[in-house]
Amino acid sequence: MIDLDNLKNQLQVIAKYGSAMAVLGWDEEVNLPPNGHVFRGEVLAQLSADIHKRLTDKQFVTLLNKLNKPDSLKKLSLDNQVIVRETKKDVDLATKLPTEFIERSVKLSSKAFPLWAKAREKSDFSIFAPVLEETIKLKQEEAELIGYKDSPYDALLDAFEPGMNTKKLDAVFEPLAKSISDMIKTIAKSPKLPTTIYDLAKQNELNHDIVATIGYDLESGRIDTSPHPFQTTLHVTDVRVTTRYDEKDFWVSLGSVIHETGHAMYEQGLPAKYWGTPRGESMSLGIHESQSRLWENFVCKSQPFVSYLYPLLVKKYGTLKYTEEQLYKWLNRVERNPIRVESDEVTYNLHIIIRYEIEKDLMEGKLQISDLPRVWNEKMKQYLGLDVANDALGVLQDVHWAHGAVGYFPSYTLGNLNAAQLYAAAKKAMPSLEAGFAKGEFKQLLDWLRVNIHSKGRTYSSTDLIKHITGEDLNPAYLAEHLETKIKLAS
Amino acid sequence: MIDLDNLKNQLQVIAKYGSAMAVLGWDEEVNLPPNGHVFRGEVLAQLSADIHKRLTDKQFVTLLNKLNKPDSLKKLSLDNQVIVRETKKDVDLATKLPTEFIERSVKLSSKAFPLWAKAREKSDFSIFAPVLEETIKLKQEEAELIGYKDSPYDALLDAFEPGMNTKKLDAVFEPLAKSISDMIKTIAKSPKLPTTIYDLAKQNELNHDIVATIGYDLESGRIDTSPHPFQTTLHVTDVRVTTRYDEKDFWVSLGSVIHETGHAMYEQGLPAKYWGTPRGESMSLGIHESQSRLWENFVCKSQPFVSYLYPLLVKKYGTLKYTEEQLYKWLNRVERNPIRVESDEVTYNLHIIIRYEIEKDLMEGKLQISDLPRVWNEKMKQYLGLDVANDALGVLQDVHWAHGAVGYFPSYTLGNLNAAQLYAAAKKAMPSLEAGFAKGEFKQLLDWLRVNIHSKGRTYSSTDLIKHITGEDLNPAYLAEHLETKIKLAS
């Protein structure tokens, strides 16, 4: 099939540019000397423009449309149909956004980032407000270019979570917010562990040992240090994670390494033979986040995992000043915190829902930028019962809007919802699963994820995938039930 | 001048691809997980092909040829004439090598690197031999594509040292080899320093302090660890070096950091406004190497520099078991060593001449790969009087051939020749120069190099540059005289 091979070859060339960008991006966060940032931005812009040009190239689009005709499609294998169908979606989206618009977006976020950083540093929202207003206007323009049925926010959501929209999210998020707000009324005082110094080199060794045991292939990956932990894929044979360290809290690094390893194992489990095509790509942010959350919160904060972890800590750091039971309770503590990234897994979802409601109202023109700090603080009080000390610890805490990422936040809670439902299905399918964790056995779970999720690429939409695996639509009851156990531990 | 701006813009786009390749290449040597090498090779091949395609693009060549006409040229400033003239040389060379050939070259060296590393690790030449054979065949093919008069090796030499050939090199290298072989007969027993353990973290700190003092801008650079130290330029604002460490010998890391910093300061001193064009590029390898050798051997092994260094060592490692005088003699010891990069600066040149003879014979088909280890060992015996213990310490010690760099080695000794002559000129121009080193003052020398060499880019050929600065043609007497002083110290 010459046309199909031609399409695949061109997609693989595009993927090579994507890989180069991933290396440059990784290096930017991990290594780049201060003076190197400006030029690095120019190189990334060049490569990004090349990808856009190739994806919207006339001959390429003609080839794709030819393959996408019903007569041609039905001659293809199911895997190849996925490639054509999903590439068509990508190309349609790329075509809707003209180069001029992309350039304006990149420029605006270049301008917005330092203003946000300054505003946060000085805790002065007025420094960021004008450029945030511009950003929202640009995102509204983007929504118009992409098109939508009900809300302009739907157009943005769809890019991160194909098929997702405000109607569906409202139906899940509203009851979730209510039930969590009710739950947290009963939280007792949060447990503390006695102060312990954890040598950084030893933390690094332990992190490597644990994620290698879990299933992260370090022959095809590596762990580095960066201010904001992340995972990036340079290729299926080179999937990297980063972390950060706190000498007084080993979980700061281990927890984030496990989280990022969850992402990394998804990427390492994508089918190598389809690398560069949608059949070899991850499904959505919400599915991606389900993998990181599943390992971080469902596996690695479980009682059996803590039984496995505790002796490793003792071996590394000597006798500890706390028991295994204390460690387990401390890892699972629930504690209201005004900062999203420092929150426990229960209240975390309220942080997301607040951002979702605000983004939706901004996009729909129902909320003015000037009212944003007030509304933020009101919602923090309403949902979390917290008073926000200042805007740096409030509306200015996240970098996302400065990067022009609007519609991204819901994926975090979708990840939690997906993880809860998937983990329940996994436990049902493998009753001895958690018993294995205590012995350091994780292969059963990883294999199950490989077969059911990782190997599928973009074959199914996230909603179809969840239904396919768990036998039902996305059901918030699983997450609620899981969070209840945390609340019980904490009260 | 629309045509000239157009040319410059296109050169800058090419330079952005070059920068992306430099990041990927740096990462390959410093970070890449084992399984990532194959795909990395494919990405580099893609970018390399893109550069080649742009450099040989019909419209680009037409534009260049138009600007290169005598009538157009004379309307340009001298700087812009350099850009047109040197770009024409690059394009002519690139035109001789088809894209398909470039892709094969890049792929081959990505394949060769891990095999070389494994062969060296296991000291098993047979692991590397087949891919080395492929490499030599490819270089022979390259020589035929480029064209040459006397030896296929000339075609390769010219790429590193424009205007250089085997005839000229033979005329310098044969007598040099003889005189050094004679000199080293008088060496007394080499001085040793009492065993000292130098903490690796402290070595790293000291390396940073010293090269920053010398003039390496670490806001536009960084120092990493790799098995084979190197310098690479991602942009004039991001010029990196690597080193390796030995707990019992601080000079293994400091010496190589200083060497690579010599390269790095050349790159940081290139005119930023001409970045991406030949006016903003380094001249040749032989000039590049003169900068690293000048700092490593002429500045940092001098008596005044050792006076500056000794107290820094004491401050870092406590009272030393040796005197400043002993350190000075030890740094300048002449001692036959089977490893090139661990050699003293006298016998180093014999290592180069051995490699030169071998490369020439391989390229001319007078030497078979299977005979290589034997011939290597014979020459080591003949020139240096050394028995080679195993291939890891012999024919497998250098990465160059694994990178497809054949014809590169002679530049090292050309660098020594250039450095000796330039340093003599610098001392003549600035009589108080060396006195400053004792006080940690290096700015005078760096400024002189900036003005006379770095800022010139590719304005002059290396031979013209040397003549321009020193008032005479390349004269081996300066290096011979310098090496004699080392022999005197050592005997």
Tab-separated table of N, CA and C in Angstrom, chain B residues 338-453:
chain	number	residue	atom	x	y	z
B	338	PRO	N	51.018	5.147	27.125
B	338	PRO	CA	50.326	4.571	25.951
B	338	PRO	C	49.050	5.336	25.581
B	339	ILE	N	48.539	6.153	26.513
B	339	ILE	CA	47.267	6.859	26.268
B	339	ILE	C	47.552	8.295	25.815
B	340	ARG	N	47.044	8.639	24.649
B	340	ARG	CA	47.264	9.969	24.092
B	340	ARG	C	46.848	11.079	25.046
B	341	VAL	N	45.588	10.969	25.538
B	341	VAL	CA	45.068	12.092	26.322
B	341	VAL	C	45.714	12.200	27.690
B	342	GLU	N	46.464	11.184	28.083
B	342	GLU	CA	47.186	11.279	29.356
B	342	GLU	C	48.662	11.591	29.133
B	343	SER	N	49.020	11.875	27.896
B	343	SER	CA	50.438	12.074	27.579
B	343	SER	C	50.898	13.474	27.913
B	344	ASP	N	52.198	13.596	28.089
B	344	ASP	CA	52.800	14.909	28.235
B	344	ASP	C	52.795	15.588	26.868
B	345	GLU	N	53.045	16.882	26.899
B	345	GLU	CA	52.923	17.619	25.640
B	345	GLU	C	54.062	17.365	24.652
B	346	VAL	N	55.140	16.746	25.104
B	346	VAL	CA	56.228	16.429	24.169
B	346	VAL	C	55.872	15.189	23.358
B	347	THR	N	55.653	14.065	24.080
B	347	THR	CA	55.400	12.799	23.385
B	347	THR	C	54.020	12.773	22.727
B	348	TYR	N	53.144	13.654	23.179
B	348	TYR	CA	51.801	13.733	22.588
B	348	TYR	C	51.871	13.782	21.062
B	349	ASN	N	52.821	14.543	20.582
B	349	ASN	CA	52.921	14.722	19.129
B	349	ASN	C	53.268	13.421	18.408
B	350	LEU	N	53.993	12.536	19.101
B	350	LEU	CA	54.277	11.223	18.502
B	350	LEU	C	52.990	10.404	18.382
B	351	HIS	N	52.122	10.506	19.395
B	351	HIS	CA	50.817	9.835	19.319
B	351	HIS	C	50.061	10.290	18.073
B	352	ILE	N	50.110	11.575	17.831
B	352	ILE	CA	49.398	12.125	16.667
B	352	ILE	C	50.005	11.630	15.368
B	353	ILE	N	51.317	11.622	15.334
B	353	ILE	CA	51.975	11.224	14.082
B	353	ILE	C	51.710	9.744	13.777
B	354	ILE	N	51.653	8.915	14.814
B	354	ILE	CA	51.290	7.503	14.626
B	354	ILE	C	49.895	7.388	14.010
B	355	ARG	N	48.953	8.130	14.578
B	355	ARG	CA	47.583	8.081	14.066
B	355	ARG	C	47.508	8.610	12.633
B	356	TYR	N	48.268	9.655	12.387
B	356	TYR	CA	48.302	10.226	11.031
B	356	TYR	C	48.777	9.187	10.026
B	357	GLU	N	49.865	8.514	10.356
B	357	GLU	CA	50.402	7.498	9.435
B	357	GLU	C	49.411	6.362	9.215
B	358	ILE	N	48.762	5.949	10.301
B	358	ILE	CA	47.790	4.849	10.193
B	358	ILE	C	46.583	5.265	9.353
B	359	GLU	N	46.052	6.434	9.616
B	359	GLU	CA	44.884	6.909	8.857
B	359	GLU	C	45.209	7.013	7.365
B	360	LYS	N	46.385	7.558	7.090
B	360	LYS	CA	46.793	7.733	5.698
B	360	LYS	C	46.869	6.362	5.012
B	361	ASP	N	47.490	5.396	5.690
B	361	ASP	CA	47.617	4.057	5.107
B	361	ASP	C	46.262	3.367	4.959
B	362	LEU	N	45.375	3.549	5.940
B	362	LEU	CA	44.025	2.969	5.824
B	362	LEU	C	43.315	3.561	4.609
B	363	MET	N	43.375	4.874	4.490
B	363	MET	CA	42.681	5.554	3.392
B	363	MET	C	43.267	5.174	2.036
B	364	GLU	N	44.580	4.959	2.006
B	364	GLU	CA	45.227	4.606	0.735
B	364	GLU	C	45.190	3.098	0.477
B	365	GLY	N	44.515	2.351	1.361
B	365	GLY	CA	44.380	0.908	1.161
B	365	GLY	C	45.654	0.132	1.421
B	366	LYS	N	46.606	0.752	2.098
B	366	LYS	CA	47.878	0.064	2.355
B	366	LYS	C	47.865	-0.691	3.692
B	367	LEU	N	46.781	-0.512	4.438
B	367	LEU	CA	46.685	-1.159	5.746
B	367	LEU	C	45.277	-1.735	5.897
B	368	GLN	N	45.202	-3.002	6.344
B	368	GLN	CA	43.904	-3.644	6.546
B	368	GLN	C	43.485	-3.502	8.015
B	369	ILE	N	42.164	-3.429	8.230
B	369	ILE	CA	41.640	-3.290	9.590
B	369	ILE	C	42.158	-4.412	10.497
B	370	SER	N	42.195	-5.618	9.941
B	370	SER	CA	42.621	-6.761	10.762
B	370	SER	C	44.067	-6.602	11.257
B	371	ASP	N	44.887	-5.860	10.522
B	371	ASP	CA	46.290	-5.665	10.933
B	371	ASP	C	46.460	-4.479	11.880
B	372	LEU	N	45.365	-3.735	12.080
B	372	LEU	CA	45.465	-2.469	12.792
B	372	LEU	C	46.044	-2.591	14.209
B	373	PRO	N	45.520	-3.513	15.033
B	373	PRO	CA	46.076	-3.579	16.399
B	373	PRO	C	47.583	-3.882	16.391
B	374	ARG	N	48.007	-4.778	15.498
B	374	ARG	CA	49.425	-5.130	15.432
B	374	ARG	C	50.259	-3.914	15.008
B	375	VAL	N	49.822	-3.241	13.955
B	375	VAL	CA	50.578	-2.086	13.452
B	375	VAL	C	50.622	-0.982	14.514
B	376	TRP	N	49.487	-0.774	15.166
B	376	TRP	CA	49.439	0.217	16.257
B	376	TRP	C	50.528	-0.066	17.286
B	377	ASN	N	50.554	-1.314	17.746
B	377	ASN	CA	51.493	-1.691	18.801
B	377	ASN	C	52.950	-1.568	18.323
B	378	GLU	N	53.182	-1.919	17.057
B	378	GLU	CA	54.538	-1.805	16.513
B	378	GLU	C	55.012	-0.351	16.487
B	379	LYS	N	54.116	0.522	16.078
B	379	LYS	CA	54.497	1.942	15.994
B	379	LYS	C	54.718	2.523	17.398
B	380	MET	N	53.905	2.090	18.350
B	380	MET	CA	54.090	2.558	19.729
B	380	MET	C	55.474	2.154	20.239
B	381	LYS	N	55.897	0.978	19.837
B	381	LYS	CA	57.211	0.487	20.244
B	381	LYS	C	58.305	1.313	19.552
B	382	GLN	N	58.111	1.499	18.234
B	382	GLN	CA	59.126	2.182	17.430
B	382	GLN	C	59.318	3.643	17.839
B	383	TYR	N	58.218	4.394	17.965
B	383	TYR	CA	58.325	5.837	18.237
B	383	TYR	C	58.485	6.151	19.721
B	384	LEU	N	57.745	5.409	20.540
B	384	LEU	CA	57.702	5.755	21.965
B	384	LEU	C	58.407	4.737	22.845
B	385	GLY	N	58.815	3.609	22.240
B	385	GLY	CA	59.486	2.579	23.022
B	385	GLY	C	58.566	1.915	24.031
B	386	LEU	N	57.241	1.913	23.720
B	386	LEU	CA	56.272	1.380	24.686
B	386	LEU	C	55.646	0.074	24.220
B	387	ASP	N	55.413	-0.824	25.174
B	387	ASP	CA	54.621	-2.016	24.906
B	387	ASP	C	53.174	-1.721	25.291
B	388	VAL	N	52.237	-2.053	24.399
B	388	VAL	CA	50.820	-1.794	24.676
B	388	VAL	C	50.217	-3.013	25.352
B	389	ALA	N	49.641	-2.804	26.548
B	389	ALA	CA	49.158	-3.935	27.347
B	389	ALA	C	47.940	-4.606	26.721
B	390	ASN	N	47.018	-3.807	26.220
B	390	ASN	CA	45.823	-4.373	25.577
B	390	ASN	C	45.197	-3.314	24.659
B	391	ASP	N	44.225	-3.755	23.860
B	391	ASP	CA	43.676	-2.843	22.846
B	391	ASP	C	42.904	-1.669	23.449
B	392	ALA	N	42.342	-1.873	24.641
B	392	ALA	CA	41.655	-0.749	25.299
B	392	ALA	C	42.642	0.383	25.557
B	393	LEU	N	43.858	0.024	25.890
B	393	LEU	CA	44.912	1.012	26.137
B	393	LEU	C	45.678	1.307	24.848
B	394	GLY	N	45.234	0.713	23.757
B	394	GLY	CA	45.925	0.927	22.489
B	394	GLY	C	44.988	1.485	21.442
B	395	VAL	N	44.727	0.693	20.448
B	395	VAL	CA	44.012	1.145	19.256
B	395	VAL	C	42.567	1.575	19.547
B	396	LEU	N	42.020	1.143	20.686
B	396	LEU	CA	40.610	1.475	20.989
B	396	LEU	C	40.466	2.713	21.864
B	397	GLN	N	41.569	3.384	22.171
B	397	GLN	CA	41.480	4.448	23.168
B	397	GLN	C	40.728	5.699	22.727
B	398	ASP	N	40.689	5.991	21.454
B	398	ASP	CA	40.079	7.254	20.999
B	398	ASP	C	38.695	7.058	20.376
B	399	VAL	N	37.833	8.039	20.570
B	399	VAL	CA	36.462	7.969	20.040
B	399	VAL	C	36.384	8.403	18.569
B	400	HIS	N	37.411	9.089	18.084
B	400	HIS	CA	37.324	9.783	16.798
B	400	HIS	C	36.797	8.934	15.641
B	401	TRP	N	37.379	7.761	15.479
B	401	TRP	CA	36.966	6.938	14.334
B	401	TRP	C	35.516	6.488	14.473
B	402	ALA	N	35.094	6.256	15.721
B	402	ALA	CA	33.695	5.884	15.936
B	402	ALA	C	32.766	7.021	15.483
B	403	HIS	N	33.248	8.236	15.567
B	403	HIS	CA	32.469	9.392	15.101
B	403	HIS	C	32.648	9.634	13.598
B	404	GLY	N	33.437	8.801	12.952
B	404	GLY	CA	33.698	9.013	11.524
B	404	GLY	C	34.681	10.147	11.273
B	405	ALA	N	35.402	10.556	12.320
B	405	ALA	CA	36.364	11.653	12.148
B	405	ALA	C	37.728	11.065	11.770
B	406	VAL	N	37.976	11.019	10.477
B	406	VAL	CA	39.267	10.568	9.957
B	406	VAL	C	39.915	11.787	9.290
B	407	GLY	N	41.162	12.065	9.650
B	407	GLY	CA	41.821	13.270	9.132
B	407	GLY	C	41.810	14.395	10.149
B	408	TYR	N	41.283	14.075	11.311
B	408	TYR	CA	41.117	15.073	12.372
B	408	TYR	C	42.383	15.184	13.216
B	409	PHE	N	43.016	14.021	13.503
B	409	PHE	CA	44.148	13.999	14.441
B	409	PHE	C	45.264	15.003	14.127
B	410	PRO	N	45.686	15.156	12.854
B	410	PRO	CA	46.791	16.083	12.594
B	410	PRO	C	46.555	17.489	13.165
B	411	SER	N	45.275	17.877	13.250
B	411	SER	CA	44.972	19.213	13.760
B	411	SER	C	45.499	19.432	15.173
B	412	TYR	N	45.598	18.352	15.957
B	412	TYR	CA	46.101	18.504	17.323
B	412	TYR	C	47.543	19.016	17.319
B	413	THR	N	48.376	18.396	16.477
B	413	THR	CA	49.769	18.855	16.452
B	413	THR	C	49.886	20.198	15.728
B	414	LEU	N	49.038	20.403	14.728
B	414	LEU	CA	48.992	21.751	14.133
B	414	LEU	C	48.606	22.777	15.202
B	415	GLY	N	47.695	22.386	16.071
B	415	GLY	CA	47.303	23.260	17.174
B	415	GLY	C	48.481	23.590	18.073
B	416	ASN	N	49.299	22.588	18.381
B	416	ASN	CA	50.496	22.824	19.195
B	416	ASN	C	51.455	23.784	18.507
B	417	LEU	N	51.628	23.575	17.203
B	417	LEU	CA	52.528	24.446	16.428
B	417	LEU	C	52.010	25.891	16.441
B	418	ASN	N	50.701	26.041	16.182
B	418	ASN	CA	50.091	27.376	16.194
B	418	ASN	C	50.172	28.019	17.579
B	419	ALA	N	49.881	27.214	18.598
B	419	ALA	CA	49.869	27.748	19.966
B	419	ALA	C	51.244	28.284	20.341
B	420	ALA	N	52.292	27.512	20.022
B	420	ALA	CA	53.657	27.925	20.378
B	420	ALA	C	53.997	29.262	19.741
B	421	GLN	N	53.627	29.388	18.479
B	421	GLN	CA	53.972	30.608	17.748
B	421	GLN	C	53.148	31.803	18.237
B	422	LEU	N	51.859	31.559	18.514
B	422	LEU	CA	50.991	32.632	19.011
B	422	LEU	C	51.408	33.071	20.414
B	423	TYR	N	51.756	32.105	21.239
B	423	TYR	CA	52.116	32.450	22.618
B	423	TYR	C	53.402	33.272	22.650
B	424	ALA	N	54.335	32.919	21.773
B	424	ALA	CA	55.576	33.710	21.676
B	424	ALA	C	55.251	35.157	21.288
B	425	ALA	N	54.309	35.311	20.348
B	425	ALA	CA	53.914	36.657	19.921
B	425	ALA	C	53.217	37.415	21.049
B	426	ALA	N	52.387	36.701	21.803
B	426	ALA	CA	51.660	37.341	22.906
B	426	ALA	C	52.636	37.830	23.979
B	427	LYS	N	53.596	36.999	24.301
B	427	LYS	CA	54.580	37.380	25.327
B	427	LYS	C	55.395	38.591	24.871
B	428	LYS	N	55.706	38.625	23.585
B	428	LYS	CA	56.457	39.743	23.031
B	428	LYS	C	55.621	41.024	23.129
B	429	ALA	N	54.329	40.905	22.809
B	429	ALA	CA	53.448	42.076	22.831
B	429	ALA	C	53.138	42.529	24.260
B	430	MET	N	53.131	41.584	25.215
B	430	MET	CA	52.755	41.922	26.592
B	430	MET	C	53.799	41.341	27.545
B	431	PRO	N	54.877	42.070	27.791
B	431	PRO	CA	55.992	41.515	28.573
B	431	PRO	C	55.600	41.110	29.998
B	432	SER	N	54.570	41.750	30.559
B	432	SER	CA	54.205	41.433	31.953
B	432	SER	C	53.184	40.288	32.033
B	433	LEU	N	52.938	39.665	30.903
B	433	LEU	CA	51.855	38.681	30.815
B	433	LEU	C	51.927	37.602	31.887
B	434	GLU	N	53.054	36.895	31.928
B	434	GLU	CA	53.140	35.730	32.817
B	434	GLU	C	53.149	36.136	34.291
B	435	ALA	N	53.689	37.316	34.580
B	435	ALA	CA	53.678	37.793	35.969
B	435	ALA	C	52.236	37.872	36.481
B	436	GLY	N	51.319	38.249	35.598
B	436	GLY	CA	49.905	38.351	35.970
B	436	GLY	C	49.294	37.010	36.353
B	437	PHE	N	49.715	35.936	35.699
B	437	PHE	CA	49.130	34.611	35.980
B	437	PHE	C	49.263	34.275	37.463
B	438	ALA	N	50.417	34.628	38.040
B	438	ALA	CA	50.654	34.296	39.448
B	438	ALA	C	49.612	34.948	40.345
B	439	LYS	N	49.045	36.076	39.862
B	439	LYS	CA	48.034	36.778	40.649
B	439	LYS	C	46.609	36.430	40.200
B	440	GLY	N	46.502	35.439	39.317
B	440	GLY	CA	45.172	35.054	38.835
B	440	GLY	C	44.615	36.032	37.825
B	441	GLU	N	45.520	36.741	37.106
B	441	GLU	CA	45.060	37.702	36.086
B	441	GLU	C	45.278	37.118	34.692
B	442	PHE	N	44.189	36.914	34.004
B	442	PHE	CA	44.274	36.285	32.683
B	442	PHE	C	43.609	37.136	31.613
B	443	LYS	N	43.027	38.248	32.057
B	443	LYS	CA	42.205	39.037	31.149
B	443	LYS	C	43.031	39.610	29.983
B	444	GLN	N	44.257	40.018	30.295
B	444	GLN	CA	45.114	40.609	29.271
B	444	GLN	C	45.294	39.638	28.086
B	445	LEU	N	45.582	38.397	28.438
B	445	LEU	CA	45.780	37.391	27.376
B	445	LEU	C	44.474	37.108	26.637
B	446	LEU	N	43.397	36.923	27.403
B	446	LEU	CA	42.119	36.614	26.755
B	446	LEU	C	41.706	37.757	25.825
B	447	ASP	N	41.883	38.993	26.278
B	447	ASP	CA	41.539	40.142	25.428
B	447	ASP	C	42.352	40.119	24.132
B	448	TRP	N	43.639	39.812	24.268
B	448	TRP	CA	44.522	39.759	23.090
B	448	TRP	C	44.046	38.681	22.105
B	449	LEU	N	43.642	37.525	22.649
B	449	LEU	CA	43.118	36.443	21.799
B	449	LEU	C	41.781	36.835	21.178
B	450	ARG	N	40.953	37.518	21.986
B	450	ARG	CA	39.650	37.977	21.483
B	450	ARG	C	39.845	38.898	20.272
B	451	VAL	N	40.712	39.878	20.449
B	451	VAL	CA	40.924	40.872	19.392
B	451	VAL	C	41.565	40.242	18.157
B	452	ASN	N	42.613	39.452	18.386
B	452	ASN	CA	43.397	38.965	17.248
B	452	ASN	C	42.834	37.722	16.570
B	453	ILE	N	42.130	36.904	17.335
B	453	ILE	CA	41.685	35.624	16.754
B	453	ILE	C	40.167	35.454	16.817
